XYZ file of C-alpha atoms in Angstrom:
707
model
C 105.764 99.839 112.109
C 105.305 103.162 113.814
C 104.541 102.357 117.399
C 100.885 101.493 116.912
C 99.347 98.504 118.653
C 99.107 95.395 116.569
C 95.511 95.852 115.519
C 95.965 99.390 114.204
C 96.729 99.808 110.522
C 99.990 101.572 109.843
C 102.917 101.273 107.505
C 104.053 98.217 105.667
C 102.827 94.634 106.092
C 105.113 91.671 105.905
C 105.942 90.113 102.555
C 103.130 87.922 101.273
C 104.234 86.095 98.186
C 106.889 83.602 97.329
C 108.219 83.150 93.821
C 105.579 84.234 91.371
C 103.592 86.101 94.021
C 100.529 85.168 96.004
C 97.006 84.499 94.783
C 94.429 86.456 96.765
C 90.746 85.511 96.820
C 88.260 87.669 98.664
C 84.558 87.682 99.431
C 83.232 90.193 101.920
C 85.516 90.106 104.953
C 86.795 86.562 104.253
C 89.922 86.094 102.176
C 92.491 83.463 101.256
C 96.164 83.844 100.373
C 98.030 81.018 98.693
C 100.846 80.406 96.250
C 100.219 79.721 92.572
C 99.860 75.987 93.180
C 97.044 76.778 95.589
C 99.026 75.793 98.668
C 98.934 77.639 101.962
C 102.455 77.158 103.194
C 103.144 77.081 106.939
C 105.535 79.738 108.142
C 104.363 82.292 105.563
C 101.680 84.970 105.578
C 99.391 82.642 103.584
C 96.114 81.430 105.015
C 92.354 81.535 105.089
C 91.228 84.487 107.193
C 87.802 84.748 108.771
C 86.731 87.548 111.135
C 90.287 88.883 111.291
C 91.808 85.549 112.341
C 93.725 82.931 110.351
C 91.612 79.796 110.450
C 93.776 77.859 107.956
C 97.550 78.138 108.315
C 98.424 75.076 106.245
C 96.639 73.689 103.185
C 99.031 71.709 101.012
C 98.080 69.190 98.345
C 100.443 66.368 97.498
C 100.148 63.919 94.619
C 102.095 60.689 95.149
C 103.960 62.537 97.875
C 105.052 65.332 95.567
C 104.028 68.924 95.072
C 102.054 69.276 91.814
C 103.591 71.336 89.014
C 101.741 74.577 88.196
C 100.457 75.211 84.689
C 98.179 78.228 85.113
C 95.875 80.105 87.486
C 92.510 81.395 86.296
C 90.453 83.784 88.423
C 87.230 84.840 86.688
C 85.977 86.593 89.837
C 87.696 87.945 92.924
C 86.268 85.153 95.118
C 87.199 82.122 93.016
C 90.188 80.627 91.232
C 91.095 77.522 89.278
C 94.620 76.203 89.785
C 95.588 74.063 86.790
C 98.372 71.632 87.730
C 99.876 68.315 86.724
C 101.495 65.397 88.503
C 105.265 65.681 88.061
C 106.488 63.314 85.327
C 107.643 59.993 86.673
C 111.254 58.934 86.389
C 112.124 58.173 82.792
C 108.935 59.763 81.433
C 109.042 62.919 79.350
C 105.535 64.078 80.190
C 102.818 63.745 82.776
C 99.449 62.218 81.928
C 97.614 63.271 85.099
C 95.933 66.666 85.144
C 95.172 68.049 88.608
C 92.676 70.916 88.931
C 91.897 72.710 92.188
C 88.802 74.905 91.990
C 88.592 77.150 95.038
C 85.727 79.327 96.187
C 85.846 81.593 99.252
C 82.668 82.482 101.160
C 82.692 82.532 104.997
C 85.019 79.579 104.665
C 86.498 77.665 101.765
C 85.325 75.058 99.278
C 87.863 73.322 97.117
C 86.994 70.842 94.402
C 89.943 68.649 93.422
C 89.680 66.893 90.062
C 92.101 64.259 88.786
C 91.898 63.655 85.046
C 93.792 60.788 83.452
C 94.913 61.745 79.947
C 96.878 58.517 79.489
C 95.979 55.219 77.824
C 95.985 53.071 80.934
C 94.564 53.391 84.417
C 96.712 55.214 86.929
C 96.956 54.824 90.707
C 97.137 58.060 92.674
C 97.896 58.740 96.316
C 96.394 62.109 97.169
C 97.028 63.930 100.447
C 95.848 67.229 101.871
C 97.803 68.547 104.837
C 95.737 71.000 106.883
C 96.357 72.986 110.032
C 95.157 76.147 111.773
C 96.861 78.487 114.207
C 93.924 80.917 114.817
C 96.394 83.789 114.992
C 95.152 87.357 114.789
C 95.385 88.936 111.349
C 97.851 91.565 112.531
C 100.208 89.044 114.064
C 100.417 87.455 110.618
C 100.768 90.829 108.920
C 103.690 91.757 111.128
C 105.444 88.401 110.810
C 105.033 87.448 114.473
C 102.512 84.626 114.126
C 104.543 82.160 116.175
C 103.538 78.520 116.482
C 100.135 77.008 115.944
C 97.697 76.620 118.793
C 95.314 74.072 117.325
C 93.946 71.145 119.268
C 93.453 68.310 116.764
C 90.498 65.933 116.837
C 89.890 63.149 114.322
C 86.601 61.501 113.436
C 85.796 58.897 110.808
C 85.337 61.502 108.078
C 86.433 64.893 109.463
C 89.465 66.705 110.760
C 88.539 69.071 113.597
C 90.900 71.830 114.698
C 90.150 73.908 117.790
C 91.835 77.014 119.133
C 93.566 76.053 122.385
C 93.170 79.583 123.760
C 89.503 79.829 122.796
C 87.771 76.450 122.508
C 84.735 78.112 120.941
C 86.764 78.937 117.822
C 87.728 76.204 115.396
C 87.715 74.696 111.928
C 86.118 71.556 110.474
C 87.615 69.982 107.335
C 85.528 67.415 105.472
C 85.354 65.774 102.051
C 82.612 64.441 99.797
C 84.758 61.380 98.976
C 85.477 59.511 102.202
C 89.105 60.166 103.195
C 91.485 58.519 105.596
C 91.708 61.102 108.354
C 94.833 61.418 110.463
C 95.947 64.285 112.709
C 96.843 67.045 110.243
C 95.846 65.327 107.005
C 93.160 63.817 104.789
C 94.227 61.231 102.207
C 92.703 59.213 99.384
C 93.991 56.292 97.333
C 92.242 56.162 94.000
C 92.540 54.550 90.597
C 91.615 56.840 87.727
C 90.742 54.890 84.566
C 92.221 55.808 81.197
C 90.399 58.896 79.950
C 88.525 59.052 83.250
C 88.130 61.527 86.098
C 87.916 61.439 89.874
C 86.696 64.314 91.985
C 86.173 65.283 95.603
C 84.785 68.415 97.212
C 86.568 69.595 100.359
C 85.095 72.070 102.835
C 86.965 74.159 105.390
C 84.263 75.385 107.730
C 85.067 77.842 110.573
C 83.329 77.495 113.906
C 82.559 80.329 116.304
C 80.811 80.050 119.673
C 80.920 76.263 119.103
C 78.662 76.671 116.073
C 79.742 75.926 112.540
C 79.564 78.882 110.218
C 77.093 78.271 107.425
C 78.903 78.143 104.100
C 76.554 79.648 101.495
C 77.566 76.956 98.996
C 75.677 73.946 97.725
C 77.444 70.716 96.727
C 78.602 70.733 93.116
C 77.466 74.299 92.614
C 79.276 76.302 89.923
C 80.744 79.588 91.125
C 78.312 81.584 88.963
C 75.354 79.965 90.758
C 76.846 80.289 94.238
C 75.740 82.937 96.708
C 78.867 85.047 96.052
C 78.223 84.678 92.322
C 74.601 85.732 92.722
C 75.679 88.664 94.868
C 78.095 89.851 92.183
C 75.401 89.528 89.506
C 72.908 91.444 91.649
C 75.525 94.188 92.039
C 76.093 94.234 88.277
C 72.348 94.351 87.606
C 71.957 97.513 89.685
C 75.291 99.159 88.896
C 75.892 101.423 85.927
C 77.440 99.697 82.921
C 80.545 101.453 81.592
C 82.079 100.756 78.199
C 84.654 102.655 76.163
C 86.313 102.510 72.781
C 89.557 101.522 74.503
C 89.530 97.739 75.148
C 92.073 98.109 77.967
C 90.035 100.737 79.827
C 86.866 98.683 79.374
C 88.593 95.576 80.781
C 89.960 97.573 83.716
C 86.478 98.935 84.456
C 85.037 95.416 84.371
C 87.668 94.288 86.875
C 86.828 97.334 88.999
C 83.170 96.316 89.070
C 84.027 92.730 90.025
C 86.487 93.701 92.751
C 84.240 96.313 94.329
C 81.440 93.774 94.370
C 83.640 91.205 96.108
C 84.960 93.742 98.632
C 81.468 94.716 99.732
C 80.428 93.713 103.236
C 76.729 93.211 103.883
C 75.423 94.084 107.329
C 73.352 91.048 108.280
C 71.459 92.986 110.942
C 70.419 95.754 108.543
C 69.060 94.241 105.376
C 70.249 96.031 102.285
C 73.051 98.049 103.906
C 76.427 97.526 102.292
C 79.806 99.123 102.732
C 83.181 98.405 101.248
C 86.222 96.895 102.925
C 89.522 98.681 102.358
C 91.343 95.827 100.599
C 92.918 92.411 100.600
C 94.811 90.902 102.168
C 95.261 92.951 105.318
C 92.416 95.438 105.434
C 89.248 93.407 104.963
C 87.188 95.580 107.264
C 85.492 98.948 107.396
C 87.916 101.863 107.320
C 86.926 105.489 107.679
C 89.173 107.119 105.093
C 89.470 104.238 102.641
C 85.800 103.297 102.618
C 84.671 106.920 102.244
C 87.023 107.680 99.362
C 86.154 104.407 97.633
C 82.447 105.164 97.980
C 83.051 108.639 96.510
C 84.866 107.173 93.520
C 82.157 104.529 93.046
C 79.253 107.022 92.889
C 78.924 106.604 89.089
C 78.290 102.893 89.704
C 76.059 102.961 92.774
C 75.133 105.650 95.291
C 73.893 102.995 97.726
C 77.451 102.024 98.624
C 78.126 105.581 99.801
C 74.932 105.719 101.808
C 75.572 102.377 103.541
C 79.155 103.384 104.326
C 78.077 106.666 105.912
C 75.267 105.066 107.888
C 77.670 102.483 109.270
C 80.255 105.113 110.178
C 77.656 107.395 111.755
C 76.583 104.598 114.108
C 80.191 104.308 115.328
C 80.892 108.041 115.401
C 82.782 109.157 118.492
C 80.706 110.005 121.555
C 83.246 110.444 124.357
C 86.884 111.208 125.005
C 88.975 108.021 125.288
C 92.750 108.386 124.859
C 93.185 104.630 124.511
C 91.176 104.400 121.283
C 91.527 108.126 120.442
C 87.748 108.412 120.358
C 86.447 111.986 120.564
C 82.909 113.352 120.161
C 82.059 113.675 116.465
C 85.178 111.912 115.208
C 84.781 109.354 112.426
C 86.644 106.168 113.211
C 89.757 104.865 111.484
C 89.083 101.127 111.489
C 87.188 98.307 113.123
C 88.643 94.895 113.978
C 87.169 91.666 115.334
C 90.162 89.330 115.546
C 90.979 87.064 118.517
C 93.311 89.669 119.995
C 90.876 92.591 119.758
C 90.739 92.548 123.541
C 94.368 93.660 123.389
C 93.430 96.648 121.248
C 93.435 99.288 123.884
C 89.804 99.859 124.754
C 88.128 97.638 122.192
C 87.807 96.858 118.514
C 87.244 100.380 117.112
C 90.152 102.805 116.701
C 89.626 106.481 115.852
C 93.155 107.706 115.062
C 92.548 109.375 111.710
C 92.481 113.076 110.907
C 90.839 113.059 107.479
C 87.900 110.644 107.694
C 85.796 113.205 109.556
C 85.830 115.936 106.868
C 85.571 113.280 104.132
C 82.339 112.062 105.748
C 80.728 115.499 105.371
C 82.041 115.885 101.818
C 80.588 112.520 100.775
C 77.197 113.210 102.336
C 76.591 116.227 100.105
C 78.075 114.534 97.062
C 75.905 111.444 97.530
C 72.844 113.688 97.705
C 73.829 115.297 94.401
C 74.071 111.789 92.912
C 70.613 110.852 94.134
C 70.824 109.547 97.702
C 67.290 109.847 99.145
C 66.529 113.142 100.832
C 65.205 111.525 104.017
C 68.274 109.294 104.400
C 70.611 112.263 103.929
C 68.576 114.399 106.335
C 68.858 111.654 108.962
C 72.664 111.906 108.713
C 72.812 115.690 109.182
C 73.351 115.407 112.977
C 76.386 113.211 112.288
C 77.683 115.763 109.780
C 77.218 118.592 112.269
C 78.976 116.600 114.981
C 81.824 116.059 112.506
C 82.070 119.801 111.830
C 82.120 120.429 115.568
C 84.975 117.934 115.965
C 86.952 119.782 113.284
C 86.448 123.110 115.026
C 87.325 121.918 118.523
C 89.092 118.576 118.948
C 90.582 118.746 115.448
C 91.898 122.273 115.942
C 93.636 121.537 119.216
C 95.495 124.870 119.461
C 92.839 127.176 118.020
C 94.929 128.381 115.066
C 92.177 127.573 112.547
C 93.802 124.415 111.163
C 93.130 120.742 111.890
C 96.129 119.017 113.479
C 96.788 115.523 114.745
C 98.894 114.096 117.541
C 98.386 110.637 118.926
C 96.956 110.529 122.434
C 99.266 107.788 123.739
C 102.424 106.002 122.634
C 100.249 103.257 121.133
C 98.417 105.281 118.507
C 99.405 106.036 114.925
C 102.176 108.632 114.703
C 100.866 109.904 111.360
C 97.108 110.032 110.922
C 96.623 111.236 107.364
C 96.545 108.890 104.399
C 100.354 108.706 104.446
C 100.303 107.031 107.823
C 103.687 105.316 107.879
C 105.979 106.659 110.613
C 108.233 108.469 108.091
C 105.489 109.613 105.732
C 105.697 113.362 106.521
C 109.093 115.011 106.025
C 110.720 118.157 104.658
C 112.927 118.838 101.625
C 115.958 117.540 103.500
C 114.194 114.366 104.601
C 113.782 115.358 108.254
C 110.643 114.009 109.931
C 107.944 116.443 111.011
C 107.065 116.550 114.711
C 103.466 116.499 115.919
C 101.077 118.193 116.232
C 100.989 118.144 112.424
C 98.556 120.055 110.194
C 98.448 118.446 106.733
C 97.768 120.603 103.686
C 95.190 118.283 102.133
C 93.241 117.983 105.380
C 92.693 121.741 105.393
C 91.406 121.345 101.851
C 89.068 118.581 102.952
C 87.749 120.822 105.725
C 87.195 123.615 103.220
C 85.246 121.222 100.992
C 83.303 119.886 103.990
C 82.161 123.397 104.940
C 81.037 124.004 101.358
C 79.325 120.607 101.278
C 77.351 121.220 104.461
C 76.374 124.644 103.097
C 74.894 122.939 100.010
C 72.821 120.682 102.225
C 71.780 123.645 104.373
C 70.456 125.359 101.244
C 68.360 122.330 100.350
C 66.955 121.811 103.832
C 65.988 125.438 104.440
C 68.891 126.469 106.660
C 69.842 129.625 104.807
C 71.556 131.368 107.706
C 73.677 128.300 108.422
C 74.617 128.025 104.745
C 75.843 131.618 104.699
C 77.844 131.154 107.900
C 79.502 127.985 106.595
C 80.512 129.638 103.333
C 82.013 132.536 105.252
C 84.017 130.048 107.319
C 85.198 128.303 104.158
C 86.271 131.591 102.569
C 88.205 132.593 105.685
C 89.904 129.189 105.817
C 90.924 129.473 102.167
C 92.605 132.821 102.793
C 94.302 131.640 105.963
C 95.463 128.420 104.276
C 97.047 130.323 101.398
C 98.933 132.573 103.783
C 100.187 129.769 106.014
C 101.014 126.978 103.540
C 102.133 128.605 100.287
C 105.876 128.504 99.587
C 106.499 131.310 97.072
C 110.182 130.440 96.790
C 109.244 126.922 95.606
C 105.880 127.330 93.884
C 104.052 124.672 95.877
C 102.306 124.199 99.214
C 104.056 122.900 102.298
C 102.905 119.347 102.920
C 102.255 120.330 106.541
C 102.840 122.679 109.436
C 104.743 121.057 112.292
C 104.503 121.565 116.051
C 106.294 124.918 115.789
C 104.131 126.017 112.830
C 107.168 125.559 110.618
C 106.340 124.835 106.999
C 107.314 121.269 106.147
C 108.476 122.078 102.642
C 108.692 118.794 100.702
C 107.004 118.584 97.288
C 104.410 115.819 97.558
C 101.306 114.531 95.814
C 99.292 115.903 98.750
C 99.152 119.268 96.989
C 97.116 117.622 94.223
C 94.465 116.752 96.811
C 94.278 120.480 97.544
C 93.337 121.000 93.888
C 90.648 118.345 94.250
C 89.102 120.098 97.252
C 89.021 123.474 95.500
C 90.925 125.388 98.166
C 93.637 126.483 95.686
C 93.375 129.912 93.977
C 93.999 129.940 90.226
C 97.370 131.665 90.396
C 98.722 128.986 92.695
C 97.093 126.197 90.687
C 99.070 127.231 87.616
C 102.367 126.880 89.500
C 101.351 123.575 91.096
C 100.550 122.142 87.668
C 104.010 123.120 86.424
C 105.690 121.471 89.418
C 103.691 118.238 89.171
C 104.358 117.974 85.441
C 108.116 117.598 85.968
C 109.886 114.224 85.767
C 110.569 114.560 89.503
C 106.850 113.970 90.159
C 105.538 112.192 87.054
C 107.022 108.687 86.970
C 105.471 107.841 83.603
C 103.076 105.404 85.293
C 101.454 107.903 87.639
C 102.329 110.625 90.118
C 104.920 109.941 92.789
C 103.967 110.510 96.399
C 107.218 112.453 96.876
C 109.340 114.237 94.283
C 112.580 112.501 93.359
C 114.509 115.675 94.235
C 113.492 115.450 97.915
C 115.806 114.211 100.651
C 113.609 111.270 101.745
C 112.880 110.065 98.208
C 113.003 106.314 97.740
C 111.064 104.807 94.820
C 110.753 101.553 96.776
C 109.309 103.188 99.904
C 105.717 102.967 101.070
C 104.909 106.691 100.996
C 108.119 108.502 99.983
C 108.310 108.087 96.229
C 106.018 105.201 95.338
C 102.935 105.582 93.108
C 99.472 104.985 94.573
C 96.748 104.743 91.880
C 94.042 106.270 94.092
C 96.344 109.190 94.871
C 97.062 109.817 91.197
C 93.348 109.561 90.351
C 92.488 112.179 92.999
C 95.178 114.460 91.572
C 93.751 113.936 88.066
C 90.326 114.909 89.403
C 91.920 117.989 90.935
C 93.656 118.932 87.695
C 90.413 118.655 85.747
C 88.664 120.817 88.328
C 91.137 123.487 87.143
C 90.817 122.529 83.476
C 90.788 126.210 82.517
C 94.420 126.530 83.654
C 96.947 125.893 80.842
C 98.582 122.491 81.138
C 95.990 120.983 83.488
C 94.213 118.774 80.937
C 97.485 117.741 79.310
C 99.006 116.622 82.603
C 95.807 114.873 83.658
C 95.778 112.969 80.359
C 99.417 111.944 80.713
C 98.903 110.715 84.268
C 95.779 108.764 83.310
C 97.543 107.177 80.343
C 100.357 106.114 82.654
C 97.941 104.543 85.144
C 96.147 102.582 82.430
C 99.446 101.309 81.055
C 100.341 100.251 84.606
C 96.989 98.463 84.909
C 97.765 96.532 81.723
C 101.084 95.434 83.205
C 99.260 94.190 86.336
C 96.740 92.116 84.402
C 93.976 94.722 84.404
C 93.877 95.238 88.173
C 95.619 98.239 89.701
C 97.366 97.312 92.957
C 97.419 99.416 96.115
C 100.784 100.894 95.106
C 103.866 100.188 93.028
C 107.418 101.477 92.979
C 108.102 104.966 91.681
C 110.983 104.226 89.308
C 110.947 106.304 86.116
C 109.375 104.678 83.094
C 112.487 105.580 81.127
C 114.450 103.191 83.343
C 112.029 100.275 83.532
C 109.450 99.884 80.736
C 106.950 98.203 83.086
C 105.960 99.317 86.589
C 107.992 97.613 89.313
C 105.671 95.903 91.842
C 105.807 96.863 95.485
C 106.258 93.511 97.248
C 103.615 93.941 99.968
C 100.987 95.790 97.971
C 97.361 94.850 98.605
C 95.361 93.590 95.636
C 92.462 93.873 95.199
C 92.442 97.110 97.152
C 89.284 99.185 97.244
C 90.421 102.682 96.370
C 92.911 101.383 93.802
C 90.102 99.337 92.230
C 87.819 102.375 92.228
C 90.435 104.786 90.852
C 89.533 104.154 87.160
C 85.955 105.236 87.933
C 87.212 108.576 89.204
C 89.293 108.960 86.043
C 86.244 108.377 83.848
C 84.039 110.708 85.857
C 86.691 113.444 85.864
C 87.416 113.373 82.136
C 83.679 113.342 81.415
C 83.250 116.389 83.634
C 80.295 114.453 85.021
C 78.485 116.350 87.776
C 74.826 115.518 88.459
C 72.670 117.537 90.832
C 69.552 115.502 91.536
C 67.918 118.071 93.879
C 68.237 120.710 91.135
C 67.458 118.152 88.409
C 70.490 119.014 86.323
C 73.267 116.992 84.698
C 76.547 118.660 83.789
C 78.849 116.917 81.293
C 81.991 118.831 80.249
C 84.155 116.220 78.500
C 87.895 116.360 77.879
C 88.382 112.703 76.955
C 91.813 111.274 76.130
C 91.866 110.384 72.450
C 92.685 106.721 73.154
C 89.387 106.261 75.024
C 87.124 106.694 72.003
C 83.408 106.667 72.731
C 82.435 106.357 76.417
C 79.007 105.024 77.388
C 77.298 104.820 80.770
C 74.194 102.650 80.568
C 71.423 102.413 83.180
C 72.919 105.155 85.320
C 70.633 105.804 88.291
C 70.313 109.360 89.511
C 67.680 109.231 92.228
C 64.547 107.939 90.555
C 65.880 108.718 87.085
C 67.440 106.041 84.885
C 69.401 107.291 81.906
C 71.970 106.349 79.299
C 74.862 108.700 78.609
C 77.164 108.555 75.596
C 80.126 110.866 74.991
C 82.167 110.851 71.793
C 84.739 113.628 71.658
C 82.803 116.708 72.704
C 79.445 115.285 71.582
C 77.150 114.399 74.491
C 73.924 112.384 74.244
C 71.828 111.741 77.363
C 69.066 109.303 76.428
C 65.836 109.091 78.416
C 66.664 112.284 80.323
C 63.320 113.572 81.648
C 61.987 116.815 80.178
C 62.247 118.632 83.501
C 66.006 117.981 83.728
C 68.651 120.361 82.360
C 71.629 118.991 80.433
C 74.609 121.357 80.713
C 77.414 120.687 78.229
C 79.307 123.992 78.104
């Protein structure tokens, strides 16, 4: 960790899985980690987490006193799984005749249906036990491996096990079963006889309590996951989201997993009906994040513009209003993260932390982009004051020394040392591996500011602020010139990753320069050299772009930010390359990087993880997992959408009623179709096959631009 307080996201979490890895189920801000038997083992990072606290720290099933043997795990949706097990064969027997199935569904708590099926020819007696406990430890204490001992007060009734937090009696957990159990402190047990060819089943609920009230589980007894409230929510999301299919079965499967995961990671604001935003990712970041949620919403625009609008509305309500060194709040600043765990009172100043340097320009960028994709004019106009406050933060609090660049430096010894997307303590370093000293001005953040100025100028044009639009474009042009002069390293042919406290160029070759391409701040002559540098084996691992070139002093393919591959990072670089598609080599490199990511997705079962190790593909034919990687993780899940959009050259402009499609599709993709794509009040179908573009049901007053 890098000196941040426990409830601030930074660096690497503790190891989650045991042998075979962990199974993660997620629905909204509730998630469950278990092993592949379905057990939550005490002393590990496993558990059921609700409102940033672990409400189940032990959940172990035993059959005749033994741990069941795993056969398979099936997870048709991100919020549900079926653990297929068997009773271990008895002494002298070659096989087992008792099938044990645990069907788990997560939704503001947990429902588990345990089914015993006797495949033998005579009745079998079974002693079934469930050991349950709760420690009510804050999420970050678990993440950092300092959970300590449980604090549960145990109460037993005739049919329920009640666990209460000793430090907060209003917080607890109730465990009950549809088949009457024998309840003892820490366990529920059943003694049953399953007839030959017969089945026995019980439904177990783990129900959190807050403020001495049981949380309503949106689950009906015996309800199949497809009919449950989480299932209906996913289907409602699919009904409104664009349908994407391709000629490549792998890409189509990955896109389907993307849709499912983004649906499960959505958080619905109960106080504002219809507003949704996306959590950053499971297991550790199931909450609203500034940077992560904004970038995910940007990537997800082809599916649903409403996610972007809800995210920005939520962030605008929490936008900084005052100067508070403890939380790093400043007027106009977009927050980093929000937490509601039991130790949020220990988060200096409250549950919202503002220590991020890039969320503020990303907010302005997304506002204009969402408008182009059809966000309602009145809703966008209502967010203009927040955008202007964000621009003001960039010009004043962001540019702390008045040199024209946005820098960061934590306000106290408790904040994040690094406040860009590479926020681990050692994430910013030079060619020799020496750490940069704050204040630090990151190259990509200057690009984001450039794009934010251009974005606000677009909105100024639409809303009749012509003079403001001209002024903003002048500022963007001046920043572009100044950036080129300050960051370009002619002796290397790439941009410095940052300027340090002495305005020294931090000269490592990183993936950050690809974000500069994405923002458009790079002149063509520099883009050509960047493309050459990123195309080398030092940067291209074969499964995606490394965060740091292998020739750099701090390179470690097993590190968090110094040589690993992050799918969202590679997807942003691909989008940047295709923005400069007219530069030789750009499309070829973009295609190679995208192919590598899709091959990595296949190796991970169709779901891209948060990150994986940056070993060369020539050394290991499959991507090497990073042991603490989050999955599902929002911007990794959304990355394939950005790939599709970028290779399509898809750029709608609803206010101008135009649709630009400039495809450069990889040959393996075949025909790409987007069905029921909503652009404002327009619903259309788009099909692209090679360079042939067909936009069905496009209104007559729209322009289709294909060259």
